[in-house]
Coordinates of C-alpha atoms and ligand atoms in Angstrom, one line a residue:
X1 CA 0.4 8.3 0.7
X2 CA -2.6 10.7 1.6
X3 CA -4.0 10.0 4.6
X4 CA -8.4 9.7 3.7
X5 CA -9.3 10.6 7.7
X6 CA -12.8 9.5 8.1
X7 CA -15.5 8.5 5.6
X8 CA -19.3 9.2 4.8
X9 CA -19.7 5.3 4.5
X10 CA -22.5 3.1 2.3
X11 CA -23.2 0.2 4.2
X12 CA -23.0 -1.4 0.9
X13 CA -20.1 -3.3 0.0
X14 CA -17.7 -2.5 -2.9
X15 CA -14.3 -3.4 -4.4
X16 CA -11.9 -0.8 -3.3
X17 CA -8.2 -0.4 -3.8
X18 CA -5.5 -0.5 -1.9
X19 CA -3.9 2.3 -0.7
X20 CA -0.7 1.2 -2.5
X21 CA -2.9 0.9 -5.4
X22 CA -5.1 4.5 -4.7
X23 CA -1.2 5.8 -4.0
X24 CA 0.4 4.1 -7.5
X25 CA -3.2 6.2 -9.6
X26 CA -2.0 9.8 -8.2
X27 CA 1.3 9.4 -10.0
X28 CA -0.3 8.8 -13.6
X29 CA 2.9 9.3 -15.6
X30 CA 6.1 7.1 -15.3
X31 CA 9.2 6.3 -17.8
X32 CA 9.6 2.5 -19.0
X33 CA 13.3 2.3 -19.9
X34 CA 14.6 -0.7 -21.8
X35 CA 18.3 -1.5 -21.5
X36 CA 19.9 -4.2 -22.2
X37 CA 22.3 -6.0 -24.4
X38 CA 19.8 -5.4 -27.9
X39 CA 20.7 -1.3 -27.1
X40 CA 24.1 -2.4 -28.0
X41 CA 23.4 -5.0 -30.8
X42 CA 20.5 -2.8 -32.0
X43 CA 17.5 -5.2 -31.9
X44 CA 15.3 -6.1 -29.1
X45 CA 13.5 -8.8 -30.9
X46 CA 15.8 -11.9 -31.8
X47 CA 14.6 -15.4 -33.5
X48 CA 16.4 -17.0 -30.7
X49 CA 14.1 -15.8 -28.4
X50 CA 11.4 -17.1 -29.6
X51 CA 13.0 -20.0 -30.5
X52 CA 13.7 -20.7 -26.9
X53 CA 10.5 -20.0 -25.9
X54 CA 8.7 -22.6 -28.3
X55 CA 11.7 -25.4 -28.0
X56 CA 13.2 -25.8 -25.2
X57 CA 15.5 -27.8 -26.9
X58 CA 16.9 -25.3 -29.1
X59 CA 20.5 -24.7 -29.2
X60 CA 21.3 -21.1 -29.3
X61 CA 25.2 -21.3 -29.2
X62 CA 25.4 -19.1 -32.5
X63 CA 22.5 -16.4 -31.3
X64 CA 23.6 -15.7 -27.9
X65 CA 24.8 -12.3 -27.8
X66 CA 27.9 -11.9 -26.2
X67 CA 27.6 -10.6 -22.5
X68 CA 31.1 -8.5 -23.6
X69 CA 29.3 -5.7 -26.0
X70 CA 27.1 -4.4 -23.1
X71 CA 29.5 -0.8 -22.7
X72 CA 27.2 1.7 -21.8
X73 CA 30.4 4.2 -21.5
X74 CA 28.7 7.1 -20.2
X75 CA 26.1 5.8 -18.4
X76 CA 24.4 8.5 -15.8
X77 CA 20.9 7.2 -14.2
X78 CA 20.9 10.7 -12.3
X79 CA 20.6 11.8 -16.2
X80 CA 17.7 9.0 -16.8
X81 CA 15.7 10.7 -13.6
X82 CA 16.0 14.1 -13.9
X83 CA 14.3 13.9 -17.4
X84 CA 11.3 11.9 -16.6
X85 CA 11.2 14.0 -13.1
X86 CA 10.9 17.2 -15.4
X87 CA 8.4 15.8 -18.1
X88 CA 6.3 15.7 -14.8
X89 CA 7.1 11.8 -15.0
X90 CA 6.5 10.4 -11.2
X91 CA 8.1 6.9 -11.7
X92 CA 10.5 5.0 -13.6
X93 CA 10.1 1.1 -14.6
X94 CA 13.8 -0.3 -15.8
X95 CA 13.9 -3.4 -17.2
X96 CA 16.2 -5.6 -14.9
X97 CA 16.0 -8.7 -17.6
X98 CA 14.3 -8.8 -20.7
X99 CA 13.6 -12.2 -22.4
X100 CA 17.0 -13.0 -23.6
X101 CA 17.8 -13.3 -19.4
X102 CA 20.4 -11.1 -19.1
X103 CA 20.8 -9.1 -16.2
X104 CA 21.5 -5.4 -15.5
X105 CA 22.9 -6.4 -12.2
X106 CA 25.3 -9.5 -11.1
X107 CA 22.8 -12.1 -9.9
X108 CA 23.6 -15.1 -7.9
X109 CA 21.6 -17.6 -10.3
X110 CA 23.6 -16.6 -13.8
X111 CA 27.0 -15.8 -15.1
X112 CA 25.0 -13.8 -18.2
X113 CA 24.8 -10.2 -16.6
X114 CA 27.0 -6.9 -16.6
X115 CA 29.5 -8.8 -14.4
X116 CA 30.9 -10.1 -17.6
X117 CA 30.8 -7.1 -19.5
X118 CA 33.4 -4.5 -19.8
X119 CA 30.8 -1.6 -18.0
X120 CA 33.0 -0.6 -14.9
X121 CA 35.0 -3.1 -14.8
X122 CA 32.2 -6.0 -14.6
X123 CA 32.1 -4.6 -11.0
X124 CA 28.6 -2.4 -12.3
X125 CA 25.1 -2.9 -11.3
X126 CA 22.7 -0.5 -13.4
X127 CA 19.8 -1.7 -11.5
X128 CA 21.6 0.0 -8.3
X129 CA 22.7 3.1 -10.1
X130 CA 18.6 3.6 -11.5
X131 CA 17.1 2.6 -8.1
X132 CA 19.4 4.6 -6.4
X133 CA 18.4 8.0 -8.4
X134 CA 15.0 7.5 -8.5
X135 CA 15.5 7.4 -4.6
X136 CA 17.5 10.0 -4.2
X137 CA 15.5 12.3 -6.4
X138 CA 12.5 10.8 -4.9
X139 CA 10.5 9.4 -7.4
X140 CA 9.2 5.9 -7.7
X141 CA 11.4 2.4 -9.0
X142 CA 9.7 -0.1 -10.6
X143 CA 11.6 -3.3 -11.8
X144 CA 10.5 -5.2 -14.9
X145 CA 11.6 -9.4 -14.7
X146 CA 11.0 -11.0 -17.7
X147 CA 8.9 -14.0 -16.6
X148 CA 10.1 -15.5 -20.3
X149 CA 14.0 -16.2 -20.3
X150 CA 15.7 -17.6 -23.6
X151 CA 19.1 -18.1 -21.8
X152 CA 17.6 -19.9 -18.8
X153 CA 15.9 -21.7 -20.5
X154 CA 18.1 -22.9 -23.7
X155 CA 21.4 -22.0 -22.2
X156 CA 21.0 -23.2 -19.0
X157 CA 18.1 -25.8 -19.6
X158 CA 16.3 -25.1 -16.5
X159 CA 13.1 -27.4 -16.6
X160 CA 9.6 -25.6 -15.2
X161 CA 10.6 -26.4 -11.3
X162 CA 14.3 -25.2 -11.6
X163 CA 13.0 -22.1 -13.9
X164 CA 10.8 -21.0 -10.9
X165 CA 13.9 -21.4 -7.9
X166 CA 15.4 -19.2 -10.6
X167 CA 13.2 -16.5 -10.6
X168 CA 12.2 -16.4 -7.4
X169 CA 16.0 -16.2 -6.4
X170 CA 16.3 -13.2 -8.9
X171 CA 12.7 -11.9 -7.3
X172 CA 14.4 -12.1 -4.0
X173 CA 17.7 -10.4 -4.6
X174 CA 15.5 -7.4 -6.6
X175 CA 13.3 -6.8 -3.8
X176 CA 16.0 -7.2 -0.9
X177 CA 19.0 -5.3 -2.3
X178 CA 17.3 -2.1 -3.9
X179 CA 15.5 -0.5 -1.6
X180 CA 11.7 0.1 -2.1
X181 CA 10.3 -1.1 -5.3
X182 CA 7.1 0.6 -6.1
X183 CA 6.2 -1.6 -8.9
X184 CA 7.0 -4.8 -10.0
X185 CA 6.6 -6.3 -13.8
X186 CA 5.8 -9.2 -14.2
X187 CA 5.4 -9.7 -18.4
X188 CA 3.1 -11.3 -20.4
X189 CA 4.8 -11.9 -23.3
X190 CA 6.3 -15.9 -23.5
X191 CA 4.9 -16.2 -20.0
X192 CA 2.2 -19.1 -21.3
X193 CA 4.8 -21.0 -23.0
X194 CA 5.8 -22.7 -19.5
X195 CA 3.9 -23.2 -16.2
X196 CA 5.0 -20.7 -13.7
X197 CA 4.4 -20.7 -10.4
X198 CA 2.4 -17.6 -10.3
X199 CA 0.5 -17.5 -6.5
X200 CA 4.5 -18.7 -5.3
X201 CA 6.2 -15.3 -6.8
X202 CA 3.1 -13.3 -5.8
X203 CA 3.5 -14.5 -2.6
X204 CA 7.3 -14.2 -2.4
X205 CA 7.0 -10.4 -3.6
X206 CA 4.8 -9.3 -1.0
X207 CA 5.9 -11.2 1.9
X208 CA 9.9 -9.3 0.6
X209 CA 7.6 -5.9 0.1
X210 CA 3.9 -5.7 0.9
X211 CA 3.6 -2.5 -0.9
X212 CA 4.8 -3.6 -3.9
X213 CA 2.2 -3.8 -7.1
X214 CA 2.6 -6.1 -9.7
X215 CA 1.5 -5.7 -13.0
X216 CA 0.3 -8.0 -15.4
X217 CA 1.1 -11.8 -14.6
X218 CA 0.1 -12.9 -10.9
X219 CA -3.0 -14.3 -8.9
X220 CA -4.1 -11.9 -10.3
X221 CA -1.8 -9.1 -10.9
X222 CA -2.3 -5.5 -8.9
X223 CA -2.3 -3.7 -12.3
X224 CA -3.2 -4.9 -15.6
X225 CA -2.0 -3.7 -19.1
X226 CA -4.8 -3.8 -21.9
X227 CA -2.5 -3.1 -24.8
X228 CA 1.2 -1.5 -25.9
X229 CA 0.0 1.9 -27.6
X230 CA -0.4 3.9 -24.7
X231 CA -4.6 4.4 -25.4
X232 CA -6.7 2.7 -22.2
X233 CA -10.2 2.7 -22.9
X234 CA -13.4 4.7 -22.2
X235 CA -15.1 3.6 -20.8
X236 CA -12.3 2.4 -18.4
X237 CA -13.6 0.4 -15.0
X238 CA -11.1 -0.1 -12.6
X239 CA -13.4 -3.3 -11.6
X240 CA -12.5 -6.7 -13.0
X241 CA -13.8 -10.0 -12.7
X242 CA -11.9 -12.5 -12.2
X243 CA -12.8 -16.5 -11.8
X244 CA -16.1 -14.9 -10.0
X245 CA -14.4 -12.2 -8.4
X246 CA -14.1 -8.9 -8.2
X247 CA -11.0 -6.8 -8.2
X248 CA -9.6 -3.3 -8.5
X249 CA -7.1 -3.8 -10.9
X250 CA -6.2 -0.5 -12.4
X251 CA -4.7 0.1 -15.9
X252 CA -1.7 1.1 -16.9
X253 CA -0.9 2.0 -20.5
X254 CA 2.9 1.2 -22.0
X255 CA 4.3 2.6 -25.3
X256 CA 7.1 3.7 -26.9
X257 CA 8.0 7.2 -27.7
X258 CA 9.7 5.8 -31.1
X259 CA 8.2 3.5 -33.4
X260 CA 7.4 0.1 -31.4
X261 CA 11.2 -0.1 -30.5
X262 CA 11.3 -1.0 -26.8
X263 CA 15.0 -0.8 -27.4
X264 CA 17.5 2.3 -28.7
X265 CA 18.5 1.7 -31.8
X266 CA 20.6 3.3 -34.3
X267 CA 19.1 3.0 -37.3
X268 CA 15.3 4.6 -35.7
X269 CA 16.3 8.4 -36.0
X270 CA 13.1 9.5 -37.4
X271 CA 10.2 8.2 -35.6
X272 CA 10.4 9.9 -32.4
X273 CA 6.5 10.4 -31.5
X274 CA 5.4 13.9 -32.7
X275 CA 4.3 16.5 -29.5
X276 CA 0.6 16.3 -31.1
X277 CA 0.7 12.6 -31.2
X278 CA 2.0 12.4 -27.2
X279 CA -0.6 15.0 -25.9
X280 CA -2.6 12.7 -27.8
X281 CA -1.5 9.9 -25.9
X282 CA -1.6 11.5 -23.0
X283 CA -5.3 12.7 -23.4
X284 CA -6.1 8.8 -24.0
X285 CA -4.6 7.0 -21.1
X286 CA -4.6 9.8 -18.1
X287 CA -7.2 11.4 -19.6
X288 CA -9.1 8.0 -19.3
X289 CA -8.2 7.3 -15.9
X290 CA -5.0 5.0 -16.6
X291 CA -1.4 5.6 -16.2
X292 CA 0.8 6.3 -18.8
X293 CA 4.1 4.5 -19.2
X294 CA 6.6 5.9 -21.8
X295 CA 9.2 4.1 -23.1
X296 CA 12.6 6.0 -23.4
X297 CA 15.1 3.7 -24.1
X298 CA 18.8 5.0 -23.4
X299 CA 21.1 4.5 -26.1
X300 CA 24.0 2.8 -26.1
X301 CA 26.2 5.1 -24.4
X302 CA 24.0 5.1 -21.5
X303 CA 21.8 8.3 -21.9
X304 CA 18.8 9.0 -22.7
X305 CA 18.7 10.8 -26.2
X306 CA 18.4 14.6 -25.7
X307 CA 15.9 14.3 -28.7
X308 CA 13.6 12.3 -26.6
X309 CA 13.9 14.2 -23.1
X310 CA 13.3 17.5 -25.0
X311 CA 10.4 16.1 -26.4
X312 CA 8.9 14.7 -23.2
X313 CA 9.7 18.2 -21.8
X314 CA 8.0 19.8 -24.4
X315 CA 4.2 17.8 -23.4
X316 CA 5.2 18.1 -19.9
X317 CA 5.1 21.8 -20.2
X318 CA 1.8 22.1 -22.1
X319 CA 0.4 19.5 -19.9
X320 CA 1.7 21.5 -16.6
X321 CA 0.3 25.3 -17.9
X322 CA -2.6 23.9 -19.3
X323 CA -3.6 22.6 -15.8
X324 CA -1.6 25.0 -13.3
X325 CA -5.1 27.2 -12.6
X326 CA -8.5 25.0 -12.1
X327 CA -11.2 28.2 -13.6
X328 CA -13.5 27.0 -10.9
X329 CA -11.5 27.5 -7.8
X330 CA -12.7 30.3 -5.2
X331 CA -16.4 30.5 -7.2
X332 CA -19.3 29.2 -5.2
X333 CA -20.6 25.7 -5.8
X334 CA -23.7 24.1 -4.5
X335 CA -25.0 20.9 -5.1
X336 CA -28.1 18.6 -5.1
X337 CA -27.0 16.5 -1.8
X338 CA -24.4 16.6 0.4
X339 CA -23.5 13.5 3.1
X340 CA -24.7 14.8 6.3
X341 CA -21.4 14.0 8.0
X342 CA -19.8 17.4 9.2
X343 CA -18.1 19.7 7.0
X344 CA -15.9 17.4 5.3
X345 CA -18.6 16.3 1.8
X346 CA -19.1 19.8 1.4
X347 CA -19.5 20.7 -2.7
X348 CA -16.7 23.3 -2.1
X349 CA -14.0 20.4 -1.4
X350 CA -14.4 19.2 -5.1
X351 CA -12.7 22.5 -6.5
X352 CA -10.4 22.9 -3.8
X353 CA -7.6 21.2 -5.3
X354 CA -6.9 19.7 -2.2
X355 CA -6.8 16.0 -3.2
X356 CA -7.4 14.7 0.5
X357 CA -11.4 15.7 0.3
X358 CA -14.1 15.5 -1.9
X359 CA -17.4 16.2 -2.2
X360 CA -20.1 13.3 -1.2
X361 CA -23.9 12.9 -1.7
X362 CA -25.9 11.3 0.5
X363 CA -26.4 7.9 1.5
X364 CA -28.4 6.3 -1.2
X365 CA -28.4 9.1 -3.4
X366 CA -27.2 7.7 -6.8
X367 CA -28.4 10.8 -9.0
X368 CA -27.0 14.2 -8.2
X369 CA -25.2 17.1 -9.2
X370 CA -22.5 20.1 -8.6
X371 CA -23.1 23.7 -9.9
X372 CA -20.5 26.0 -10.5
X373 CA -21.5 29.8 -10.7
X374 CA -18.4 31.8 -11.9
X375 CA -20.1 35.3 -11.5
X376 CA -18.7 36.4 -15.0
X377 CA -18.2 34.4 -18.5
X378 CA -15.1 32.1 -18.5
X379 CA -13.4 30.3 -21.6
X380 CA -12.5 26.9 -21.2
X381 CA -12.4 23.9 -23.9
X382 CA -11.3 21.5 -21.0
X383 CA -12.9 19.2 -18.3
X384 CA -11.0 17.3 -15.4
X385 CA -13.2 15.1 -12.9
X386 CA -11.6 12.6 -10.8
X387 CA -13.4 10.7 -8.5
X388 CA -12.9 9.9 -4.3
X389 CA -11.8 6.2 -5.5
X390 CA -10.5 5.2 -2.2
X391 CA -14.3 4.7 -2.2
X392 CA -14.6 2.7 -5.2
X393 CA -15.5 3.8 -8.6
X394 CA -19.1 4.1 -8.2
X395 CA -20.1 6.9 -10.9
X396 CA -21.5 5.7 -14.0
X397 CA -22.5 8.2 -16.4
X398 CA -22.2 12.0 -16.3
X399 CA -22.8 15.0 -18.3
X400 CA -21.1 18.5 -18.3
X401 CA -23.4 21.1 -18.5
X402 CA -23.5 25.2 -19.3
X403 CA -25.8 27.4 -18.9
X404 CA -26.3 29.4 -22.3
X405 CA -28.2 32.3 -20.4
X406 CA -31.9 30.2 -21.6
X407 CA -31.0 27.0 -20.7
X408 CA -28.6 24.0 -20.1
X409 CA -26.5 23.0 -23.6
X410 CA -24.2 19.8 -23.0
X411 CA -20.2 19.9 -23.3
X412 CA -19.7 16.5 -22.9
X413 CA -20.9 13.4 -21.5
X414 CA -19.5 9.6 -20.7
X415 CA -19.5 6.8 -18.4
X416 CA -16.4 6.3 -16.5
X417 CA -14.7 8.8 -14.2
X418 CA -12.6 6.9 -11.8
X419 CA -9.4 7.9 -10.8
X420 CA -9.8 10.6 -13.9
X421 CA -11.5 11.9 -16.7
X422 CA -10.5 14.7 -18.8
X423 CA -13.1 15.7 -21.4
X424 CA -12.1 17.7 -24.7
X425 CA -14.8 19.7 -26.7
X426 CA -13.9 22.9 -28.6
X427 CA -14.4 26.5 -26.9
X428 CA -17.2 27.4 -24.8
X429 CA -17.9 30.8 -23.2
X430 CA -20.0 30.5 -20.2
X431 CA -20.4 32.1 -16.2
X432 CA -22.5 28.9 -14.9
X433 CA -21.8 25.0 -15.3
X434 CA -23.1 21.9 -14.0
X435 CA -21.4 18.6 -13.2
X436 CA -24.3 15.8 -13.2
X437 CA -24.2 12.9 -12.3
X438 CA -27.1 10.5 -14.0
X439 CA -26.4 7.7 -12.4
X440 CA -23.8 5.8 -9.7
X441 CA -23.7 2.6 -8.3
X442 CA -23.6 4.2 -4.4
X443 CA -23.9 7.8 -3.8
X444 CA -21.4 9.7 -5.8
X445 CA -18.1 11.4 -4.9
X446 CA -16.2 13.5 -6.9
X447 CA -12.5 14.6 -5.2
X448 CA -11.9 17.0 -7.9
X449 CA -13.4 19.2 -10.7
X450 CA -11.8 21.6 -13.0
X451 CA -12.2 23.6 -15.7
X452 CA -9.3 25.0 -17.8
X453 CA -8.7 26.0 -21.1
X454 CA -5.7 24.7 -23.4
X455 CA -4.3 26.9 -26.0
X456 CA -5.1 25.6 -29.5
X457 CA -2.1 24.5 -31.3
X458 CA -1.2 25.6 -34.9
Ligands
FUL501 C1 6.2 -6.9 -24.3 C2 7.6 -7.4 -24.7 O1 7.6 -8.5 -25.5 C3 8.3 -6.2 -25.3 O2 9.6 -6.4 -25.7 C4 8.3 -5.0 -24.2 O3 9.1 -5.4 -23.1 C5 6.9 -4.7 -23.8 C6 6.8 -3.7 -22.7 O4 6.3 -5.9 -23.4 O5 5.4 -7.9 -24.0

């Protein structure tokens, strides 16, 4: 977690994130994987789920899958890791129980888990195996707990009381047994068809792990989810209101890199996501200032499909040149106001790609901007701002300026920066830019601007 040091403060109040939080928006890219026993039946969605969910009284005997076809014979999390790790992926969300409420490790409050499959001997716990190599390759774990539960709830006909000892048992053993959990989520989906005890698990997960973030359902959650297609908004505002509050509750963007199947399946061959459509994706959830969350589901011998990784590889690469040399770095920059605070708000620490500093205006200064002279003319088609948002989001609309050798032509404009912002606009040719800020809530920061210029594709 980057240490901030010391701060050209507003006396002005605003919502801020956590550090957790601040921490969780650097890594910007993780891998959702869903596992479970519909990889092995080849459906994630099942009428008895739903069923359960609505009528509690429903009698799945006949629907229940059978705990015996999870056989992931080849199973290698190491294998899960090192592909999102080298797609530039920094964390990995596995989904511990979906909503039919089987478990990918032996849990004390359910026989319906791997220890009755054939996997290793029903002595296997493939949330230990994925926590274990995201440890050991050191990049985050995130847990997914299906609030929603078919089997506790029709199998097992746990009323709303009993359902929450459940899952706070289950919370408990996940965030005791695994070692640090990064992220924790908490789904939306079914979670309205019971009463939950939302504050208790909230509670519960931070007193097992303060730095734990949950997404979606809590008091409220520490991350929200808008929608499943990987595309956040812009504007995005990390600020939300809720019940007369505010809160910094960043966004995180899910999606599958096959057609809507959260699960492998062997009849979905031919929609894996093109490498157009994923830098697409990826232009319109980073690019916005969310994280993006791709689904990868591992098939049903265990492993990711080599289709998929070399496909996530293929964006990662692009995404990696594309951004490996910011065109501004080393020119000289000036600006319209600098916090009088020492040396550290200087305009030169917003192209220094040191994401530890940034450039501040003054106190009270809510209109200002950076100027970038490059000495000679420099291609570029791409803009990357990010703002200091350990300070709160407080820019709210910009424009990107060049210098056309008469006067100042626009590149692109918006609202929200936040934790980033990249802007797309086709070729420009220019030796002087200008990053202005029109107007902020509290004298603007910006931690880091880059040009750079991405190759066109065919
Ligand atoms: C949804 C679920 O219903 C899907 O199966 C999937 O897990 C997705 C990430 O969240 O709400």
């Amino acid at each position: 977690m980057p240490t901030y040091g010391r701060t050209c403060l507003e006396r002005v109040p605003a919502t801020r994130p956590s550090p957790q939080q601040a921490a969780w928006q650097d890594l910007e890219y993780g891998m959702f994987c869903h596992f479970g026993l519909y990889t092995f039946t080849g459906t994630i969605t099942g009428s008895l789920w739903f069923k359960a969910g609505v009528n509690p009284a429903y009698s799945p005997s006949l629907e229940t899958v059978d705990p015996g076809v999870f056989n992931p014979t080849d199973l290698d999390a190491n294998q899960w890791v090192a592909a999102a790790k080298s797609a530039g992926m920094k964390y990995l969300v596995l989904t511990a129980k979906h909503h039919d409420g089987f478990c990918l490790w032996p849990p004390a409050t359910t026989e319906y888990s791997v220890k009755h499959s054939p996997w290793r001997g029903g002595k296997g716990d493939v949330v230990r195996e994925v926590a274990e190599a995201c440890h050991a390759q050191g990049i985050g774990f995130g847990i997914y707990l299906s609030p929603w539960d078919a089997y506790a709830y029709s199998v097992l006909k746990l009323d709303d009381a009993a359902y929450d000892e459940y899952y706070k048992q289950q919370l408990t053993e996940l965030l005791t047994n695994y070692g640090e959990v990064m992220e924790g989520w908490w789904d939306g989906a079914g979670a309205t068809m019971r009463k939950h005890d939302w504050e208790g698990y909230y509670r519960l997960v931070k007193s097992l792990q303060p730095n734990v973030l949950t997404t979606i359902m809590g008091s409220p959650s520490d991350i929200r989810v808008g929608n499943e297609t990987g595309i956040a908004p812009d504007p995005l505002w990390n600020v939300v209101e809720v019940s007369g509050k505010d809160y910094w509750q960043p966004a995180e963007a899910p999606t599958c890199i096959r057609d809507q199947h959260w699960g492998w399946r062997p009849d979905d061959q031919d929609t894996l996501r093109s490498l157009d459509n994923l830098l697409d994706v990826y232009y319109r959830s980073v690019g916005h200032g969310a994280n993006l969350l791709l689904n990868i589901a591992p098939n049903n011998r265990g492993l990711l499909p080599a289709a998929d990784v070399k496909r996530v590889q293929e964006v990662g690469e692009i995404i990696s040149k594309t951004y490996a040399n910011n065109l501004l770095r080393g020119h000289r920059i000036t600006a319209s106001s600098i916090c009088k605070d020492g040396e550290r708000y200087e305009p030169a620490m917003a192209i220094d790609g040191d994401l530890d500093t940034w450039w501040q205006a003054e106190d009270r200064i809510t209109e200002a901007w950076l100027e970038v002279d490059m000495g000679k003319p420099v291609t570029f088609n791409r803009a990357v701002m990010q703002e200091a948002i350990v300070l709160g989001q407080r820019i709210r609309a910009y424009q990107l300026l060049w210098w056309d050798g008469n006067g100042w032509q626009q590149a692109s404009a918006g609202t929200s920066i936040g934790h980033k912002k990249i802007g797309l606009f086709p070729e420009i040719t220019a030796s002087k830019v200008r990053l202005d800020i029109t107007a902020a809530t509290l004298s603007p920061t910006i931690r880091e601007f880059g040009l750079y210029y991405a190759q066109p594709r065919g």
